[in-house]
């Protein structure tokens, strides 16, 4: 029998033993299958696409009607001098014949290429010329119209000016004659005669005898009338020289003003009738054509296509025959541009010397039809001068790299984690136990992944890469949290059972909250309708479950059984608290004193990082991120010496068949600049299949716009002819693998991750403000780390960012990256319930969790950065960026930015809940 505490303690010990035995049994049942997990992985993008995608539907139709398609393996072979190539190629020929394979006579292929090259370039020139011909004619018509208008303005202006000048001159002559005759008449008439009699008689004499222009006479009549109005009613005897002079002067200037009033407005209106009129008039009465043409051309310079601007002057003010001359010259210019942009293939070849292979730059090109590319690759695996290339070979070599990398990554990760645990805890047994526990959990998870694959689920290769860092990362986080709390309670003088009680009350709920966030975040992938993405989400949920099982159930049971022996040999002297917290506490104090300054400082690099990230390219081409394998080297040879043999295949399927629609599609696809060839691979009354060869490799990013253009053509034809047209092949595979999933992730999964994080953290922390602040600070970490990653990999190393990196970074950091915040905030809340103010609680929480958070961050960062030992730049980018983000988060954001925001938020940190002060709590002396 047992009594009281001892009975209770014994039951706890027995239960702990049962838990450990059950856990070990589970692990031993799964771990033997861990190595087999790597044999069920899928590497090809096309193989992971679900049946509902257009690409998969097209693939099924092609397989049904055309059977398994043979692929082209292109093999650049280094032969040195062309005259020495026969011996080298005879060896290649012998190897191929061992598999009953022969390669193409590429001389005839090259002749076809040259023929098609000229056909395509000529068609391209004709296409552009047909577009520009109408523009040329339109320019000629517009310029001719403007030219005629300007010439008419010039002629009318100078004709009017001539009339104006002549009128003024003749009027002056008339005025002189009038005064002479007028004074003579005055001397011959009697003193009682009225002056009007003399004026009219003088005018009549001059008008009848003078030869005045018809347009002048109205002004002369006006002059006589005005003079009569002035002095006509006076008798001759009342006149004196002053009166006559004044009347003549007034009549003269009034008539001159009337002449000006007629001609000056006409001249002014002519100068305003066209913006170019003043310049045209300035050229003189007979402007030369060359100057007029330049003037007219300047009016059209901004609205004319750049290619036609040089012809504006020669078309202006010219005969219509100049249009044909211009079109002929334009044809020559277009031919030059097109031939410069698409250069003629510059291969030299010799029928008998190179056995029918193309030769360029010391390389002969061998092309083989094959149904087993890997078999062809294996033929030449020991040949240092033959470099087989195909998409299948690239993926095969990718698989080999992964199988070599994973054990090395696991070893580096394990050793690094152990060293960091030794450093953080400063003792021996606990680090070894934690590491072994996590290694066993990792093996069990791989065993489960193997069974997922055996159940027929698609397991993408990146799935297993992420499991190891997640297991070691959050596993160490949670383990350090448990060990750290145990050590803290024991140092305060409490026994093991009391310490375990504190772990159950405070630590395990924190771990469960964090684990729920991680599982919900990474598990959100399960809502995708891509099966391989669902498997990624399911695998990560299983991973988190095994970690939580190990850290919240198995590890406390081990502590109960071992007591302080788990801290052997240092015992309660374990931990490097003073060393790890000094700088962080100092940073936190500064943040609490100057929160606005800290936030402002954090925002500047955040904004700059976002602007920098937006400007940099992202790639989905694994070739650009692979090490220099033989297939990658082969691709560089092809791209440099044989660019016409870097290609991919697309399929356009018409159902039901329609001859007119088929012809329309063939014509339209042929006109696209990436099309190499179009052929009818299958044609019946019910279905037609077009095979389209395009000028990009099957992994290229450029296939996404290829699919978009083909899809647009397909939709147009389908609408016009009332049939179904679908696109398949490499471009469709790339589009559905990358673009459609990106839209799905950023449009649905990312929002779900954020929503679940807010929901779980709001319930766990009883606050809405804290989760929102947490996500905001996580985004700061993401932007900084991604910008630094792009600066190093892209700007310095020339390696573009892989398209999955931002997705993985977001998913991991909004899940795993919330650990430290949860650890700190739960401790802050605990301290606030003890009666401390927010600043005091923040400082105490960071001081107490500092060693755990910093140590866990270092371990998590190292766990992810262990991916950098991989040969693949994809994994190097992921490992570096996630690891750096964790370090930024733990060493800058949590001790500086987070306290600044929390101290400014004050009581609103815990809104809508209220903190209840536990009056019975005892705050130990610091």
Tab-separated table of N, CA and C in Angstrom, residues 745-807:
chain	number	residue	atom	x	y	z
A	745	UNK	N	-2.369	30.979	-53.482
A	745	UNK	CA	-1.739	31.207	-52.173
A	745	UNK	C	-2.016	32.616	-51.674
A	746	UNK	N	-1.664	33.611	-52.509
A	746	UNK	CA	-1.807	34.989	-52.052
A	746	UNK	C	-3.273	35.418	-51.966
A	747	UNK	N	-4.136	34.756	-52.723
A	747	UNK	CA	-5.546	35.126	-52.695
A	747	UNK	C	-6.368	34.392	-51.662
A	748	UNK	N	-5.861	33.236	-51.164
A	748	UNK	CA	-6.681	32.446	-50.240
A	748	UNK	C	-5.869	31.932	-49.051
A	749	UNK	N	-4.790	31.204	-49.322
A	749	UNK	CA	-4.065	30.534	-48.234
A	749	UNK	C	-3.425	31.542	-47.288
A	750	UNK	N	-2.786	32.581	-47.844
A	750	UNK	CA	-2.133	33.575	-46.993
A	750	UNK	C	-3.145	34.272	-46.093
A	751	UNK	N	-4.312	34.578	-46.651
A	751	UNK	CA	-5.362	35.226	-45.853
A	751	UNK	C	-5.838	34.289	-44.748
A	752	UNK	N	-5.956	32.991	-45.080
A	752	UNK	CA	-6.379	32.010	-44.072
A	752	UNK	C	-5.340	31.892	-42.963
A	753	UNK	N	-4.052	31.891	-43.335
A	753	UNK	CA	-2.987	31.811	-42.325
A	753	UNK	C	-3.095	32.983	-41.360
A	754	UNK	N	-3.268	34.179	-41.906
A	754	UNK	CA	-3.374	35.372	-41.058
A	754	UNK	C	-4.621	35.286	-40.173
A	755	UNK	N	-5.736	34.879	-40.763
A	755	UNK	CA	-6.984	34.798	-39.999
A	755	UNK	C	-6.878	33.793	-38.862
A	756	UNK	N	-6.309	32.614	-39.137
A	756	UNK	CA	-6.159	31.592	-38.098
A	756	UNK	C	-5.203	32.052	-37.006
A	757	UNK	N	-4.105	32.702	-37.405
A	757	UNK	CA	-3.170	33.215	-36.406
A	757	UNK	C	-3.856	34.207	-35.470
A	758	UNK	N	-4.611	35.123	-36.062
A	758	UNK	CA	-5.301	36.123	-35.247
A	758	UNK	C	-6.318	35.455	-34.326
A	759	UNK	N	-7.064	34.479	-34.868
A	759	UNK	CA	-8.088	33.800	-34.070
A	759	UNK	C	-7.464	33.038	-32.904
A	760	UNK	N	-6.458	32.208	-33.209
A	760	UNK	CA	-5.842	31.372	-32.154
A	760	UNK	C	-5.163	32.235	-31.103
A	761	UNK	N	-4.406	33.226	-31.546
A	761	UNK	CA	-3.691	34.066	-30.595
A	761	UNK	C	-4.652	34.941	-29.797
A	762	UNK	N	-5.734	35.372	-30.439
A	762	UNK	CA	-6.723	36.175	-29.715
A	762	UNK	C	-7.357	35.363	-28.588
A	763	UNK	N	-7.673	34.096	-28.888
A	763	UNK	CA	-8.267	33.236	-27.861
A	763	UNK	C	-7.252	32.894	-26.775
A	764	UNK	N	-6.019	32.608	-27.179
A	764	UNK	CA	-5.004	32.198	-26.209
A	764	UNK	C	-4.538	33.362	-25.340
A	765	UNK	N	-4.335	34.502	-25.963
A	765	UNK	CA	-3.809	35.658	-25.236
A	765	UNK	C	-4.905	36.592	-24.756
A	766	UNK	N	-6.152	36.291	-25.151
A	766	UNK	CA	-7.310	37.103	-24.774
A	766	UNK	C	-7.102	38.576	-25.156
A	767	UNK	N	-6.603	38.733	-26.375
A	767	UNK	CA	-6.359	40.082	-26.885
A	767	UNK	C	-6.412	40.048	-28.404
A	768	UNK	N	-6.954	41.113	-28.975
A	768	UNK	CA	-6.942	41.250	-30.436
A	768	UNK	C	-5.760	42.091	-30.882
A	769	UNK	N	-5.356	43.027	-30.043
A	769	UNK	CA	-4.271	43.945	-30.398
A	769	UNK	C	-2.950	43.211	-30.523
A	770	UNK	N	-2.659	42.307	-29.586
A	770	UNK	CA	-1.370	41.604	-29.600
A	770	UNK	C	-1.165	40.798	-30.883
A	771	UNK	N	-2.136	39.997	-31.352
A	771	UNK	CA	-1.924	39.275	-32.615
A	771	UNK	C	-1.683	40.200	-33.805
A	772	UNK	N	-2.408	41.322	-33.868
A	772	UNK	CA	-2.212	42.256	-34.977
A	772	UNK	C	-0.815	42.861	-34.920
A	773	UNK	N	-0.384	43.247	-33.714
A	773	UNK	CA	0.971	43.781	-33.564
A	773	UNK	C	2.009	42.724	-33.898
A	774	UNK	N	1.752	41.485	-33.490
A	774	UNK	CA	2.680	40.389	-33.767
A	774	UNK	C	2.860	40.187	-35.269
A	775	UNK	N	1.757	40.150	-36.002
A	775	UNK	CA	1.838	39.959	-37.454
A	775	UNK	C	2.554	41.122	-38.120
A	776	UNK	N	2.333	42.336	-37.627
A	776	UNK	CA	3.005	43.504	-38.203
A	776	UNK	C	4.518	43.401	-38.025
A	777	UNK	N	4.955	42.995	-36.845
A	777	UNK	CA	6.400	42.890	-36.604
A	777	UNK	C	7.007	41.715	-37.371
A	778	UNK	N	6.228	40.654	-37.564
A	778	UNK	CA	6.715	39.544	-38.386
A	778	UNK	C	6.940	40.012	-39.819
A	779	UNK	N	6.037	40.843	-40.325
A	779	UNK	CA	6.199	41.369	-41.686
A	779	UNK	C	7.452	42.231	-41.809
A	780	UNK	N	7.797	42.936	-40.724
A	780	UNK	CA	9.040	43.712	-40.731
A	780	UNK	C	10.232	42.776	-40.885
A	781	UNK	N	10.240	41.688	-40.117
A	781	UNK	CA	11.340	40.710	-40.206
A	781	UNK	C	11.427	40.124	-41.607
A	782	UNK	N	10.272	39.794	-42.182
A	782	UNK	CA	10.243	39.211	-43.527
A	782	UNK	C	10.829	40.185	-44.543
A	783	UNK	N	10.408	41.443	-44.498
A	783	UNK	CA	10.881	42.417	-45.497
A	783	UNK	C	12.380	42.641	-45.373
A	784	UNK	N	12.893	42.748	-44.149
A	784	UNK	CA	14.333	42.973	-43.977
A	784	UNK	C	15.137	41.791	-44.491
A	785	UNK	N	14.742	40.587	-44.090
A	785	UNK	CA	15.526	39.402	-44.453
A	785	UNK	C	15.465	39.132	-45.955
A	786	UNK	N	14.291	39.309	-46.567
A	786	UNK	CA	14.168	39.060	-48.002
A	786	UNK	C	14.988	40.076	-48.791
A	787	UNK	N	15.000	41.325	-48.352
A	787	UNK	CA	15.790	42.350	-49.036
A	787	UNK	C	17.286	42.039	-48.933
A	788	UNK	N	17.741	41.651	-47.746
A	788	UNK	CA	19.166	41.311	-47.576
A	788	UNK	C	19.518	40.084	-48.407
A	789	UNK	N	18.610	39.106	-48.442
A	789	UNK	CA	18.837	37.897	-49.247
A	789	UNK	C	18.984	38.247	-50.720
A	790	UNK	N	18.102	39.085	-51.234
A	790	UNK	CA	18.184	39.473	-52.646
A	790	UNK	C	19.435	40.293	-52.927
A	791	UNK	N	19.837	41.104	-51.960
A	791	UNK	CA	21.060	41.892	-52.129
A	791	UNK	C	22.273	40.968	-52.280
A	792	UNK	N	22.318	39.915	-51.475
A	792	UNK	CA	23.473	39.013	-51.511
A	792	UNK	C	23.392	38.061	-52.705
A	793	UNK	N	22.267	37.371	-52.834
A	793	UNK	CA	22.180	36.330	-53.866
A	793	UNK	C	22.031	36.913	-55.272
A	794	UNK	N	21.201	37.955	-55.408
A	794	UNK	CA	20.957	38.480	-56.765
A	794	UNK	C	21.978	39.544	-57.159
A	795	UNK	N	22.137	40.545	-56.307
A	795	UNK	CA	23.021	41.649	-56.664
A	795	UNK	C	24.495	41.250	-56.642
A	796	UNK	N	24.886	40.411	-55.686
A	796	UNK	CA	26.307	40.045	-55.575
A	796	UNK	C	26.642	38.747	-56.307
A	797	UNK	N	25.766	37.732	-56.191
A	797	UNK	CA	26.054	36.421	-56.780
A	797	UNK	C	25.355	36.200	-58.115
A	798	UNK	N	24.409	37.058	-58.457
A	798	UNK	CA	23.724	36.924	-59.741
A	798	UNK	C	22.686	35.822	-59.777
A	799	UNK	N	22.220	35.362	-58.602
A	799	UNK	CA	21.232	34.278	-58.528
A	799	UNK	C	19.866	34.885	-58.208
A	800	UNK	N	18.901	34.677	-59.098
A	800	UNK	CA	17.574	35.241	-58.889
A	800	UNK	C	16.841	34.537	-57.747
A	801	UNK	N	15.849	35.212	-57.201
A	801	UNK	CA	15.060	34.663	-56.096
A	801	UNK	C	14.087	33.615	-56.631
A	802	UNK	N	14.082	32.442	-55.995
A	802	UNK	CA	13.155	31.391	-56.412
A	802	UNK	C	11.747	31.769	-55.985
A	803	UNK	N	10.785	31.485	-56.852
A	803	UNK	CA	9.411	31.972	-56.656
A	803	UNK	C	8.770	31.458	-55.373
A	804	UNK	N	9.214	30.284	-54.889
A	804	UNK	CA	8.624	29.733	-53.671
A	804	UNK	C	9.192	30.364	-52.395
A	805	UNK	N	10.325	31.090	-52.509
A	805	UNK	CA	10.952	31.651	-51.308
A	805	UNK	C	10.023	32.604	-50.563
A	806	UNK	N	9.407	33.604	-51.214
A	806	UNK	CA	8.498	34.478	-50.456
A	806	UNK	C	7.332	33.727	-49.825
A	807	UNK	N	6.842	32.691	-50.525
A	807	UNK	CA	5.728	31.897	-49.996
A	807	UNK	C	6.162	31.126	-48.750
